[in-house]
């Protein structure tokens, strides 16, 4: 069971907006630790989409955005495209009990 | 260009020892953390541990503490992940990865191609 909770799956039609939530606790996201988001296509390494809550690396389209509030964070994808179909993971840090980087369980995005 | 190139796939029986590698290039190896991430077949990402080659500081996820060892050889810009006695439950893809910032929990902007470790008799 992951320390960060994500919905197992989300879906949307092309052109629509979808959001993926990532729920932590007072010792992780709620403690102010940064949240990062990754996209993973089958058989490939993850790719960084969002870092430090809401920053996009060079080359990531502005259709992808991140936000954080309290003990949760969200990834929003607008103008959904077939190429967005993938697994998405959030990552943060949990200082309890002994401090470690933690990942969410992952969310499968299906483009209908 | 930053690159992380990992060693090839391994198939070993339970109880064997193993050391997989991750050779870094395109940046100053001692200036960035190197992390290891596990992904079991069809499952999610799990943080294994991390090393700062500059001073050899290591940190492990509680789930992996005592189960694996992370190390680095600065002379050849290579990080390692090793097991002293493999178990079937160690079967997974292992990625090495470089957090972008100065902390071990920074977002990871570079990943190796992954090393598939299969433990089976």
PDB file of N, CA and C in Angstrom, chain A:
ATOM      1  N   UNK A   1       0.843  -1.201   0.000  1.00  0.00           N
ATOM      2  CA  UNK A   1       0.000   0.000   0.000  1.00  0.00           C
ATOM      3  C   UNK A   1       0.878   1.252   0.000  1.00  0.00           C
ATOM      4  N   UNK A   2       0.647   2.152  -0.967  1.00  0.00           N
ATOM      5  CA  UNK A   2       1.475   3.322  -1.122  1.00  0.00           C
ATOM      6  C   UNK A   2       1.142   4.372  -0.068  1.00  0.00           C
ATOM      7  N   UNK A   3       2.175   5.158   0.286  1.00  0.00           N
ATOM      8  CA  UNK A   3       1.990   6.251   1.233  1.00  0.00           C
ATOM      9  C   UNK A   3       1.183   7.377   0.587  1.00  0.00           C
ATOM     10  N   UNK A   4       1.347   7.555  -0.719  1.00  0.00           N
ATOM     11  CA  UNK A   4       0.587   8.540  -1.475  1.00  0.00           C
ATOM     12  C   UNK A   4      -0.510   7.800  -2.243  1.00  0.00           C
ATOM     13  N   UNK A   5      -1.758   8.286  -2.113  1.00  0.00           N
ATOM     14  CA  UNK A   5      -2.892   7.595  -2.717  1.00  0.00           C
ATOM     15  C   UNK A   5      -3.345   8.270  -3.999  1.00  0.00           C
ATOM     16  N   UNK A   6      -3.372   7.488  -5.063  1.00  0.00           N
ATOM     17  CA  UNK A   6      -3.874   7.962  -6.350  1.00  0.00           C
ATOM     18  C   UNK A   6      -5.043   7.083  -6.778  1.00  0.00           C
ATOM     19  N   UNK A   7      -5.966   7.621  -7.582  1.00  0.00           N
ATOM     20  CA  UNK A   7      -7.012   6.751  -8.135  1.00  0.00           C
ATOM     21  C   UNK A   7      -6.370   5.771  -9.109  1.00  0.00           C
ATOM     22  N   UNK A   8      -6.822   4.509  -9.128  1.00  0.00           N
ATOM     23  CA  UNK A   8      -6.220   3.525 -10.036  1.00  0.00           C
ATOM     24  C   UNK A   8      -6.378   3.883 -11.500  1.00  0.00           C
ATOM     25  N   UNK A   9      -7.484   4.537 -11.830  1.00  0.00           N
ATOM     26  CA  UNK A   9      -7.717   4.862 -13.226  1.00  0.00           C
ATOM     27  C   UNK A   9      -8.569   6.122 -13.365  1.00  0.00           C
ATOM     28  N   UNK A  10      -8.349   6.830 -14.459  1.00  0.00           N
ATOM     29  CA  UNK A  10      -9.185   7.955 -14.872  1.00  0.00           C
ATOM     30  C   UNK A  10      -9.314   7.850 -16.382  1.00  0.00           C
ATOM     31  N   UNK A  11     -10.340   8.494 -16.919  1.00  0.00           N
ATOM     32  CA  UNK A  11     -10.514   8.478 -18.372  1.00  0.00           C
ATOM     33  C   UNK A  11     -11.136   9.774 -18.837  1.00  0.00           C
ATOM     34  N   UNK A  12     -10.970  10.041 -20.121  1.00  0.00           N
ATOM     35  CA  UNK A  12     -11.554  11.231 -20.709  1.00  0.00           C
ATOM     36  C   UNK A  12     -11.508  11.146 -22.217  1.00  0.00           C
ATOM     37  N   UNK A  13     -12.371  11.914 -22.853  1.00  0.00           N
ATOM     38  CA  UNK A  13     -12.417  11.943 -24.316  1.00  0.00           C
ATOM     39  C   UNK A  13     -11.381  12.936 -24.840  1.00  0.00           C
ATOM     40  N   UNK A  14     -10.977  12.758 -26.078  1.00  0.00           N
ATOM     41  CA  UNK A  14     -10.028  13.718 -26.671  1.00  0.00           C
ATOM     42  C   UNK A  14     -10.546  15.144 -26.539  1.00  0.00           C
ATOM     43  N   UNK A  15      -9.631  16.051 -26.158  1.00  0.00           N
ATOM     44  CA  UNK A  15      -9.990  17.450 -26.004  1.00  0.00           C
ATOM     45  C   UNK A  15     -10.474  17.831 -24.621  1.00  0.00           C
ATOM     46  N   UNK A  16     -10.841  16.844 -23.824  1.00  0.00           N
ATOM     47  CA  UNK A  16     -11.351  17.128 -22.489  1.00  0.00           C
ATOM     48  C   UNK A  16     -10.217  17.399 -21.504  1.00  0.00           C
ATOM     49  N   UNK A  17     -10.626  17.785 -20.288  1.00  0.00           N
ATOM     50  CA  UNK A  17      -9.688  18.020 -19.185  1.00  0.00           C
ATOM     51  C   UNK A  17      -9.886  16.931 -18.146  1.00  0.00           C
ATOM     52  N   UNK A  18      -8.757  16.376 -17.674  1.00  0.00           N
ATOM     53  CA  UNK A  18      -8.825  15.395 -16.602  1.00  0.00           C
ATOM     54  C   UNK A  18      -7.874  15.814 -15.491  1.00  0.00           C
ATOM     55  N   UNK A  19      -8.177  15.371 -14.286  1.00  0.00           N
ATOM     56  CA  UNK A  19      -7.278  15.616 -13.167  1.00  0.00           C
ATOM     57  C   UNK A  19      -6.991  14.292 -12.461  1.00  0.00           C
ATOM     58  N   UNK A  20      -5.780  14.193 -11.939  1.00  0.00           N
ATOM     59  CA  UNK A  20      -5.355  13.024 -11.173  1.00  0.00           C
ATOM     60  C   UNK A  20      -4.933  13.513  -9.802  1.00  0.00           C
ATOM     61  N   UNK A  21      -5.526  12.961  -8.778  1.00  0.00           N
ATOM     62  CA  UNK A  21      -5.229  13.403  -7.420  1.00  0.00           C
ATOM     63  C   UNK A  21      -4.144  12.544  -6.780  1.00  0.00           C
ATOM     64  N   UNK A  22      -3.498  13.111  -5.797  1.00  0.00           N
ATOM     65  CA  UNK A  22      -2.432  12.440  -5.057  1.00  0.00           C
ATOM     66  C   UNK A  22      -2.574  12.881  -3.605  1.00  0.00           C
ATOM     67  N   UNK A  23      -3.040  11.981  -2.757  1.00  0.00           N
ATOM     68  CA  UNK A  23      -3.333  12.325  -1.377  1.00  0.00           C
ATOM     69  C   UNK A  23      -2.271  11.762  -0.441  1.00  0.00           C
ATOM     70  N   UNK A  24      -1.689  12.656   0.354  1.00  0.00           N
ATOM     71  CA  UNK A  24      -0.678  12.240   1.311  1.00  0.00           C
ATOM     72  C   UNK A  24      -1.158  12.427   2.734  1.00  0.00           C
ATOM     73  N   UNK A  25      -0.269  12.951   3.573  1.00  0.00           N
ATOM     74  CA  UNK A  25      -0.591  13.136   4.984  1.00  0.00           C
ATOM     75  C   UNK A  25       0.155  14.355   5.530  1.00  0.00           C
ATOM     76  N   UNK A  26      -0.012  14.576   6.836  1.00  0.00           N
ATOM     77  CA  UNK A  26       0.652  15.711   7.470  1.00  0.00           C
ATOM     78  C   UNK A  26       2.162  15.538   7.556  1.00  0.00           C
ATOM     79  N   UNK A  27       2.649  14.318   7.342  1.00  0.00           N
ATOM     80  CA  UNK A  27       4.096  14.087   7.383  1.00  0.00           C
ATOM     81  C   UNK A  27       4.712  14.060   5.995  1.00  0.00           C
ATOM     82  N   UNK A  28       3.891  14.177   4.958  1.00  0.00           N
ATOM     83  CA  UNK A  28       4.422  14.180   3.592  1.00  0.00           C
ATOM     84  C   UNK A  28       4.017  15.476   2.895  1.00  0.00           C
ATOM     85  N   UNK A  29       3.029  15.410   2.056  1.00  0.00           N
ATOM     86  CA  UNK A  29       2.617  16.605   1.308  1.00  0.00           C
ATOM     87  C   UNK A  29       2.200  17.726   2.255  1.00  0.00           C
ATOM     88  N   UNK A  30       1.489  17.387   3.308  1.00  0.00           N
ATOM     89  CA  UNK A  30       1.018  18.388   4.274  1.00  0.00           C
ATOM     90  C   UNK A  30       2.132  19.071   5.042  1.00  0.00           C
ATOM     91  N   UNK A  31       3.311  18.474   5.056  1.00  0.00           N
ATOM     92  CA  UNK A  31       4.463  19.069   5.730  1.00  0.00           C
ATOM     93  C   UNK A  31       5.210  20.036   4.820  1.00  0.00           C
ATOM     94  N   UNK A  32       4.704  20.178   3.592  1.00  0.00           N
ATOM     95  CA  UNK A  32       5.301  21.139   2.675  1.00  0.00           C
ATOM     96  C   UNK A  32       6.293  20.566   1.689  1.00  0.00           C
ATOM     97  N   UNK A  33       6.459  19.234   1.689  1.00  0.00           N
ATOM     98  CA  UNK A  33       7.419  18.646   0.753  1.00  0.00           C
ATOM     99  C   UNK A  33       6.893  18.745  -0.681  1.00  0.00           C
ATOM    100  N   UNK A  34       7.823  18.983  -1.594  1.00  0.00           N
ATOM    101  CA  UNK A  34       7.464  19.145  -2.994  1.00  0.00           C
ATOM    102  C   UNK A  34       6.871  17.867  -3.572  1.00  0.00           C
ATOM    103  N   UNK A  35       5.983  18.060  -4.548  1.00  0.00           N
ATOM    104  CA  UNK A  35       5.372  16.945  -5.260  1.00  0.00           C
ATOM    105  C   UNK A  35       5.832  16.995  -6.713  1.00  0.00           C
ATOM    106  N   UNK A  36       6.167  15.832  -7.239  1.00  0.00           N
ATOM    107  CA  UNK A  36       6.601  15.713  -8.625  1.00  0.00           C
ATOM    108  C   UNK A  36       5.699  14.693  -9.326  1.00  0.00           C
ATOM    109  N   UNK A  37       5.553  14.859 -10.620  1.00  0.00           N
ATOM    110  CA  UNK A  37       4.677  13.978 -11.398  1.00  0.00           C
ATOM    111  C   UNK A  37       5.446  13.394 -12.587  1.00  0.00           C
ATOM    112  N   UNK A  38       5.142  12.116 -12.880  1.00  0.00           N
ATOM    113  CA  UNK A  38       5.791  11.403 -13.972  1.00  0.00           C
ATOM    114  C   UNK A  38       4.750  10.740 -14.863  1.00  0.00           C
ATOM    115  N   UNK A  39       5.119  10.611 -16.129  1.00  0.00           N
ATOM    116  CA  UNK A  39       4.334   9.859 -17.103  1.00  0.00           C
ATOM    117  C   UNK A  39       5.163   8.647 -17.521  1.00  0.00           C
ATOM    118  N   UNK A  40       4.535   7.482 -17.555  1.00  0.00           N
ATOM    119  CA  UNK A  40       5.245   6.287 -17.986  1.00  0.00           C
ATOM    120  C   UNK A  40       4.453   5.537 -19.046  1.00  0.00           C
ATOM    121  N   UNK A  41       5.073   5.372 -20.205  1.00  0.00           N
ATOM    122  CA  UNK A  41       4.498   4.562 -21.271  1.00  0.00           C
ATOM    123  C   UNK A  41       4.975   3.120 -21.097  1.00  0.00           C
ATOM    124  N   UNK A  42       4.216   2.155 -21.582  1.00  0.00           N
ATOM    125  CA  UNK A  42       4.590   0.745 -21.405  1.00  0.00           C
ATOM    126  C   UNK A  42       5.996   0.451 -21.927  1.00  0.00           C
ATOM    127  N   UNK A  43       6.776  -0.238 -21.110  1.00  0.00           N
ATOM    128  CA  UNK A  43       8.104  -0.664 -21.527  1.00  0.00           C
ATOM    129  C   UNK A  43       9.159   0.427 -21.535  1.00  0.00           C
ATOM    130  N   UNK A  44       8.839   1.588 -20.977  1.00  0.00           N
ATOM    131  CA  UNK A  44       9.804   2.688 -20.963  1.00  0.00           C
ATOM    132  C   UNK A  44       9.979   3.232 -19.550  1.00  0.00           C
ATOM    133  N   UNK A  45      11.072   3.971 -19.356  1.00  0.00           N
ATOM    134  CA  UNK A  45      11.311   4.609 -18.062  1.00  0.00           C
ATOM    135  C   UNK A  45      10.344   5.782 -17.876  1.00  0.00           C
ATOM    136  N   UNK A  46      10.042   6.120 -16.628  1.00  0.00           N
ATOM    137  CA  UNK A  46       9.191   7.296 -16.376  1.00  0.00           C
ATOM    138  C   UNK A  46       9.827   8.572 -16.928  1.00  0.00           C
ATOM    139  N   UNK A  47       8.973   9.554 -17.185  1.00  0.00           N
ATOM    140  CA  UNK A  47       9.419  10.854 -17.674  1.00  0.00           C
ATOM    141  C   UNK A  47       8.873  11.925 -16.739  1.00  0.00           C
ATOM    142  N   UNK A  48       9.716  12.863 -16.353  1.00  0.00           N
ATOM    143  CA  UNK A  48       9.296  13.933 -15.451  1.00  0.00           C
ATOM    144  C   UNK A  48       8.369  14.899 -16.177  1.00  0.00           C
ATOM    145  N   UNK A  49       7.193  15.121 -15.601  1.00  0.00           N
ATOM    146  CA  UNK A  49       6.199  16.026 -16.172  1.00  0.00           C
ATOM    147  C   UNK A  49       6.124  17.346 -15.411  1.00  0.00           C
ATOM    148  N   UNK A  50       6.105  17.252 -14.108  1.00  0.00           N
ATOM    149  CA  UNK A  50       5.979  18.398 -13.221  1.00  0.00           C
ATOM    150  C   UNK A  50       6.947  18.205 -12.057  1.00  0.00           C
ATOM    151  N   UNK A  51       7.691  19.241 -11.697  1.00  0.00           N
ATOM    152  CA  UNK A  51       8.542  19.172 -10.520  1.00  0.00           C
ATOM    153  C   UNK A  51       8.236  20.332  -9.580  1.00  0.00           C
ATOM    154  N   UNK A  52       8.532  20.105  -8.315  1.00  0.00           N
ATOM    155  CA  UNK A  52       8.309  21.141  -7.296  1.00  0.00           C
ATOM    156  C   UNK A  52       6.886  21.717  -7.366  1.00  0.00           C
ATOM    157  N   UNK A  53       5.941  20.821  -7.358  1.00  0.00           N
ATOM    158  CA  UNK A  53       4.500  21.132  -7.291  1.00  0.00           C
ATOM    159  C   UNK A  53       3.898  21.591  -8.613  1.00  0.00           C
ATOM    160  N   UNK A  54       4.543  22.562  -9.279  1.00  0.00           N
ATOM    161  CA  UNK A  54       3.853  23.188 -10.414  1.00  0.00           C
ATOM    162  C   UNK A  54       4.783  23.710 -11.501  1.00  0.00           C
ATOM    163  N   UNK A  55       5.963  23.132 -11.608  1.00  0.00           N
ATOM    164  CA  UNK A  55       6.924  23.562 -12.628  1.00  0.00           C
ATOM    165  C   UNK A  55       7.087  22.503 -13.714  1.00  0.00           C
ATOM    166  N   UNK A  56       7.103  22.972 -14.958  1.00  0.00           N
ATOM    167  CA  UNK A  56       7.268  22.060 -16.085  1.00  0.00           C
ATOM    168  C   UNK A  56       8.703  22.084 -16.588  1.00  0.00           C
ATOM    169  N   UNK A  57       9.308  20.915 -16.770  1.00  0.00           N
ATOM    170  CA  UNK A  57      10.631  20.875 -17.419  1.00  0.00           C
ATOM    171  C   UNK A  57      10.496  21.369 -18.850  1.00  0.00           C
ATOM    172  N   UNK A  58      11.608  21.780 -19.404  1.00  0.00           N
ATOM    173  CA  UNK A  58      11.630  22.203 -20.794  1.00  0.00           C
ATOM    174  C   UNK A  58      11.106  21.082 -21.692  1.00  0.00           C
ATOM    175  N   UNK A  59      10.208  21.440 -22.594  1.00  0.00           N
ATOM    176  CA  UNK A  59       9.683  20.461 -23.545  1.00  0.00           C
ATOM    177  C   UNK A  59       8.344  19.871 -23.156  1.00  0.00           C
ATOM    178  N   UNK A  60       7.928  20.052 -21.923  1.00  0.00           N
ATOM    179  CA  UNK A  60       6.618  19.553 -21.494  1.00  0.00           C
ATOM    180  C   UNK A  60       5.563  20.607 -21.839  1.00  0.00           C
ATOM    181  N   UNK A  61       4.533  20.228 -22.568  1.00  0.00           N
ATOM    182  CA  UNK A  61       3.527  21.218 -22.993  1.00  0.00           C
ATOM    183  C   UNK A  61       2.787  21.818 -21.810  1.00  0.00           C
ATOM    184  N   UNK A  62       2.294  23.043 -22.011  1.00  0.00           N
ATOM    185  CA  UNK A  62       1.572  23.709 -20.928  1.00  0.00           C
ATOM    186  C   UNK A  62       0.165  23.138 -20.739  1.00  0.00           C
ATOM    187  N   UNK A  63      -0.181  22.097 -21.471  1.00  0.00           N
ATOM    188  CA  UNK A  63      -1.431  21.361 -21.208  1.00  0.00           C
ATOM    189  C   UNK A  63      -1.354  20.629 -19.873  1.00  0.00           C
ATOM    190  N   UNK A  64      -0.127  20.430 -19.391  1.00  0.00           N
ATOM    191  CA  UNK A  64       0.094  19.740 -18.114  1.00  0.00           C
ATOM    192  C   UNK A  64       0.375  20.776 -17.028  1.00  0.00           C
ATOM    193  N   UNK A  65      -0.336  20.663 -15.920  1.00  0.00           N
ATOM    194  CA  UNK A  65      -0.115  21.582 -14.809  1.00  0.00           C
ATOM    195  C   UNK A  65      -0.296  20.858 -13.490  1.00  0.00           C
ATOM    196  N   UNK A  66       0.375  21.374 -12.474  1.00  0.00           N
ATOM    197  CA  UNK A  66       0.293  20.775 -11.154  1.00  0.00           C
ATOM    198  C   UNK A  66      -0.128  21.792 -10.120  1.00  0.00           C
ATOM    199  N   UNK A  67      -0.772  21.296  -9.064  1.00  0.00           N
ATOM    200  CA  UNK A  67      -1.167  22.156  -7.961  1.00  0.00           C
ATOM    201  C   UNK A  67      -1.095  21.361  -6.668  1.00  0.00           C
ATOM    202  N   UNK A  68      -1.090  22.089  -5.565  1.00  0.00           N
ATOM    203  CA  UNK A  68      -1.013  21.442  -4.249  1.00  0.00           C
ATOM    204  C   UNK A  68      -1.800  22.260  -3.251  1.00  0.00           C
ATOM    205  N   UNK A  69      -2.504  21.563  -2.362  1.00  0.00           N
ATOM    206  CA  UNK A  69      -3.251  22.218  -1.297  1.00  0.00           C
ATOM    207  C   UNK A  69      -3.386  21.263  -0.120  1.00  0.00           C
ATOM    208  N   UNK A  70      -2.960  21.723   1.051  1.00  0.00           N
ATOM    209  CA  UNK A  70      -3.059  20.869   2.229  1.00  0.00           C
ATOM    210  C   UNK A  70      -2.250  19.602   2.087  1.00  0.00           C
ATOM    211  N   UNK A  71      -2.914  18.479   2.249  1.00  0.00           N
ATOM    212  CA  UNK A  71      -2.230  17.192   2.177  1.00  0.00           C
ATOM    213  C   UNK A  71      -2.386  16.519   0.816  1.00  0.00           C
ATOM    214  N   UNK A  72      -2.841  17.266  -0.191  1.00  0.00           N
ATOM    215  CA  UNK A  72      -3.066  16.677  -1.509  1.00  0.00           C
ATOM    216  C   UNK A  72      -2.453  17.511  -2.621  1.00  0.00           C
ATOM    217  N   UNK A  73      -2.229  16.847  -3.737  1.00  0.00           N
ATOM    218  CA  UNK A  73      -1.751  17.509  -4.944  1.00  0.00           C
ATOM    219  C   UNK A  73      -2.551  16.969  -6.118  1.00  0.00           C
ATOM    220  N   UNK A  74      -2.520  17.704  -7.221  1.00  0.00           N
ATOM    221  CA  UNK A  74      -3.250  17.277  -8.413  1.00  0.00           C
ATOM    222  C   UNK A  74      -2.453  17.573  -9.663  1.00  0.00           C
ATOM    223  N   UNK A  75      -2.626  16.690 -10.638  1.00  0.00           N
ATOM    224  CA  UNK A  75      -2.094  16.900 -11.977  1.00  0.00           C
ATOM    225  C   UNK A  75      -3.288  17.105 -12.893  1.00  0.00           C
ATOM    226  N   UNK A  76      -3.270  18.187 -13.649  1.00  0.00           N
ATOM    227  CA  UNK A  76      -4.340  18.452 -14.600  1.00  0.00           C
ATOM    228  C   UNK A  76      -3.796  18.358 -16.018  1.00  0.00           C
ATOM    229  N   UNK A  77      -4.570  17.743 -16.880  1.00  0.00           N
ATOM    230  CA  UNK A  77      -4.218  17.629 -18.294  1.00  0.00           C
ATOM    231  C   UNK A  77      -5.389  18.173 -19.095  1.00  0.00           C
ATOM    232  N   UNK A  78      -5.135  19.220 -19.878  1.00  0.00           N
ATOM    233  CA  UNK A  78      -6.176  19.797 -20.710  1.00  0.00           C
ATOM    234  C   UNK A  78      -5.937  19.404 -22.168  1.00  0.00           C
ATOM    235  N   UNK A  79      -6.965  19.561 -22.984  1.00  0.00           N
ATOM    236  CA  UNK A  79      -6.845  19.214 -24.397  1.00  0.00           C
ATOM    237  C   UNK A  79      -6.341  17.799 -24.585  1.00  0.00           C
ATOM    238  N   UNK A  80      -6.998  16.859 -23.931  1.00  0.00           N
ATOM    239  CA  UNK A  80      -6.552  15.461 -23.903  1.00  0.00           C
ATOM    240  C   UNK A  80      -6.279  14.911 -25.308  1.00  0.00           C
ATOM    241  N   UNK A  81      -5.161  14.205 -25.445  1.00  0.00           N
ATOM    242  CA  UNK A  81      -4.779  13.605 -26.719  1.00  0.00           C
ATOM    243  C   UNK A  81      -4.557  12.109 -26.525  1.00  0.00           C
ATOM    244  N   UNK A  82      -4.650  11.367 -27.611  1.00  0.00           N
ATOM    245  CA  UNK A  82      -4.439   9.920 -27.553  1.00  0.00           C
ATOM    246  C   UNK A  82      -3.063   9.585 -26.974  1.00  0.00           C
ATOM    247  N   UNK A  83      -2.078  10.430 -27.270  1.00  0.00           N
ATOM    248  CA  UNK A  83      -0.706  10.199 -26.795  1.00  0.00           C
ATOM    249  C   UNK A  83      -0.566  10.375 -25.287  1.00  0.00           C
ATOM    250  N   UNK A  84      -1.593  10.918 -24.641  1.00  0.00           N
ATOM    251  CA  UNK A  84      -1.532  11.095 -23.189  1.00  0.00           C
ATOM    252  C   UNK A  84      -1.880   9.809 -22.447  1.00  0.00           C
ATOM    253  N   UNK A  85      -2.385   8.822 -23.166  1.00  0.00           N
ATOM    254  CA  UNK A  85      -2.736   7.554 -22.521  1.00  0.00           C
ATOM    255  C   UNK A  85      -1.467   6.900 -21.993  1.00  0.00           C
ATOM    256  N   UNK A  86      -1.418   6.735 -20.668  1.00  0.00           N
ATOM    257  CA  UNK A  86      -0.206   6.249 -20.003  1.00  0.00           C
ATOM    258  C   UNK A  86      -0.505   6.066 -18.519  1.00  0.00           C
ATOM    259  N   UNK A  87       0.515   5.637 -17.780  1.00  0.00           N
ATOM    260  CA  UNK A  87       0.446   5.595 -16.316  1.00  0.00           C
ATOM    261  C   UNK A  87       1.097   6.864 -15.770  1.00  0.00           C
ATOM    262  N   UNK A  88       0.497   7.435 -14.730  1.00  0.00           N
ATOM    263  CA  UNK A  88       0.996   8.657 -14.123  1.00  0.00           C
ATOM    264  C   UNK A  88       1.257   8.413 -12.633  1.00  0.00           C
ATOM    265  N   UNK A  89       2.399   8.904 -12.168  1.00  0.00           N
ATOM    266  CA  UNK A  89       2.796   8.708 -10.778  1.00  0.00           C
ATOM    267  C   UNK A  89       3.134  10.046 -10.124  1.00  0.00           C
ATOM    268  N   UNK A  90       2.744  10.194  -8.864  1.00  0.00           N
ATOM    269  CA  UNK A  90       3.206  11.326  -8.077  1.00  0.00           C
ATOM    270  C   UNK A  90       4.326  10.848  -7.145  1.00  0.00           C
ATOM    271  N   UNK A  91       5.157  11.789  -6.729  1.00  0.00           N
ATOM    272  CA  UNK A  91       6.293  11.485  -5.841  1.00  0.00           C
ATOM    273  C   UNK A  91       6.452  12.621  -4.854  1.00  0.00           C
ATOM    274  N   UNK A  92       6.758  12.283  -3.620  1.00  0.00           N
ATOM    275  CA  UNK A  92       7.045  13.306  -2.620  1.00  0.00           C
ATOM    276  C   UNK A  92       7.993  12.699  -1.581  1.00  0.00           C
ATOM    277  N   UNK A  93       7.996  13.273  -0.396  1.00  0.00           N
ATOM    278  CA  UNK A  93       8.856  12.802   0.688  1.00  0.00           C
ATOM    279  C   UNK A  93       7.994  12.663   1.926  1.00  0.00           C
ATOM    280  N   UNK A  94       8.245  11.625   2.686  1.00  0.00           N
ATOM    281  CA  UNK A  94       7.521  11.426   3.943  1.00  0.00           C
ATOM    282  C   UNK A  94       8.541  11.371   5.071  1.00  0.00           C
ATOM    283  N   UNK A  95       8.418  12.264   6.043  1.00  0.00           N
ATOM    284  CA  UNK A  95       9.415  12.314   7.110  1.00  0.00           C
ATOM    285  C   UNK A  95       9.144  11.302   8.223  1.00  0.00           C
ATOM    286  N   UNK A  96       8.050  10.582   8.137  1.00  0.00           N
ATOM    287  CA  UNK A  96       7.700   9.601   9.159  1.00  0.00           C
ATOM    288  C   UNK A  96       7.602   8.222   8.537  1.00  0.00           C
ATOM    289  N   UNK A  97       8.108   7.172   9.216  1.00  0.00           N
ATOM    290  CA  UNK A  97       8.759   7.246  10.523  1.00  0.00           C
ATOM    291  C   UNK A  97      10.251   7.617  10.474  1.00  0.00           C
ATOM    292  N   UNK A  98      10.930   7.254   9.392  1.00  0.00           N
ATOM    293  CA  UNK A  98      12.372   7.528   9.364  1.00  0.00           C
ATOM    294  C   UNK A  98      12.794   8.373   8.174  1.00  0.00           C
ATOM    295  N   UNK A  99      11.829   8.855   7.402  1.00  0.00           N
ATOM    296  CA  UNK A  99      12.135   9.719   6.274  1.00  0.00           C
ATOM    297  C   UNK A  99      12.493   8.954   5.026  1.00  0.00           C
ATOM    298  N   UNK A 100      11.705   9.126   3.971  1.00  0.00           N
ATOM    299  CA  UNK A 100      11.992   8.456   2.708  1.00  0.00           C
ATOM    300  C   UNK A 100      11.213   9.095   1.582  1.00  0.00           C
ATOM    301  N   UNK A 101      11.764   9.014   0.398  1.00  0.00           N
ATOM    302  CA  UNK A 101      11.012   9.386  -0.795  1.00  0.00           C
ATOM    303  C   UNK A 101       9.894   8.362  -0.983  1.00  0.00           C
ATOM    304  N   UNK A 102       8.726   8.824  -1.406  1.00  0.00           N
ATOM    305  CA  UNK A 102       7.578   7.934  -1.608  1.00  0.00           C
ATOM    306  C   UNK A 102       6.916   8.243  -2.942  1.00  0.00           C
ATOM    307  N   UNK A 103       6.349   7.200  -3.540  1.00  0.00           N
ATOM    308  CA  UNK A 103       5.584   7.331  -4.778  1.00  0.00           C
ATOM    309  C   UNK A 103       4.122   7.009  -4.516  1.00  0.00           C
ATOM    310  N   UNK A 104       3.268   7.576  -5.354  1.00  0.00           N
ATOM    311  CA  UNK A 104       1.890   7.127  -5.376  1.00  0.00           C
ATOM    312  C   UNK A 104       1.800   5.793  -6.098  1.00  0.00           C
ATOM    313  N   UNK A 105       0.655   5.144  -5.970  1.00  0.00           N
ATOM    314  CA  UNK A 105       0.477   3.835  -6.574  1.00  0.00           C
ATOM    315  C   UNK A 105       0.316   3.857  -8.086  1.00  0.00           C
ATOM    316  N   UNK A 106       0.125   5.044  -8.644  1.00  0.00           N
ATOM    317  CA  UNK A 106      -0.013   5.156 -10.082  1.00  0.00           C
ATOM    318  C   UNK A 106      -1.461   5.229 -10.537  1.00  0.00           C
ATOM    319  N   UNK A 107      -1.691   5.962 -11.610  1.00  0.00           N
ATOM    320  CA  UNK A 107      -3.021   6.110 -12.204  1.00  0.00           C
ATOM    321  C   UNK A 107      -2.944   5.834 -13.693  1.00  0.00           C
ATOM    322  N   UNK A 108      -3.784   4.935 -14.166  1.00  0.00           N
ATOM    323  CA  UNK A 108      -3.846   4.640 -15.590  1.00  0.00           C
ATOM    324  C   UNK A 108      -4.831   5.593 -16.247  1.00  0.00           C
ATOM    325  N   UNK A 109      -4.337   6.416 -17.168  1.00  0.00           N
ATOM    326  CA  UNK A 109      -5.197   7.334 -17.909  1.00  0.00           C
ATOM    327  C   UNK A 109      -5.579   6.694 -19.239  1.00  0.00           C
ATOM    328  N   UNK A 110      -6.870   6.580 -19.458  1.00  0.00           N
ATOM    329  CA  UNK A 110      -7.374   6.048 -20.723  1.00  0.00           C
ATOM    330  C   UNK A 110      -8.053   7.165 -21.498  1.00  0.00           C
ATOM    331  N   UNK A 111      -7.648   7.331 -22.746  1.00  0.00           N
ATOM    332  CA  UNK A 111      -8.278   8.314 -23.623  1.00  0.00           C
ATOM    333  C   UNK A 111      -9.327   7.585 -24.454  1.00  0.00           C
ATOM    334  N   UNK A 112     -10.568   7.945 -24.234  1.00  0.00           N
ATOM    335  CA  UNK A 112     -11.693   7.211 -24.834  1.00  0.00           C
ATOM    336  C   UNK A 112     -11.803   7.418 -26.340  1.00  0.00           C
TER     337      UNK A 112
END
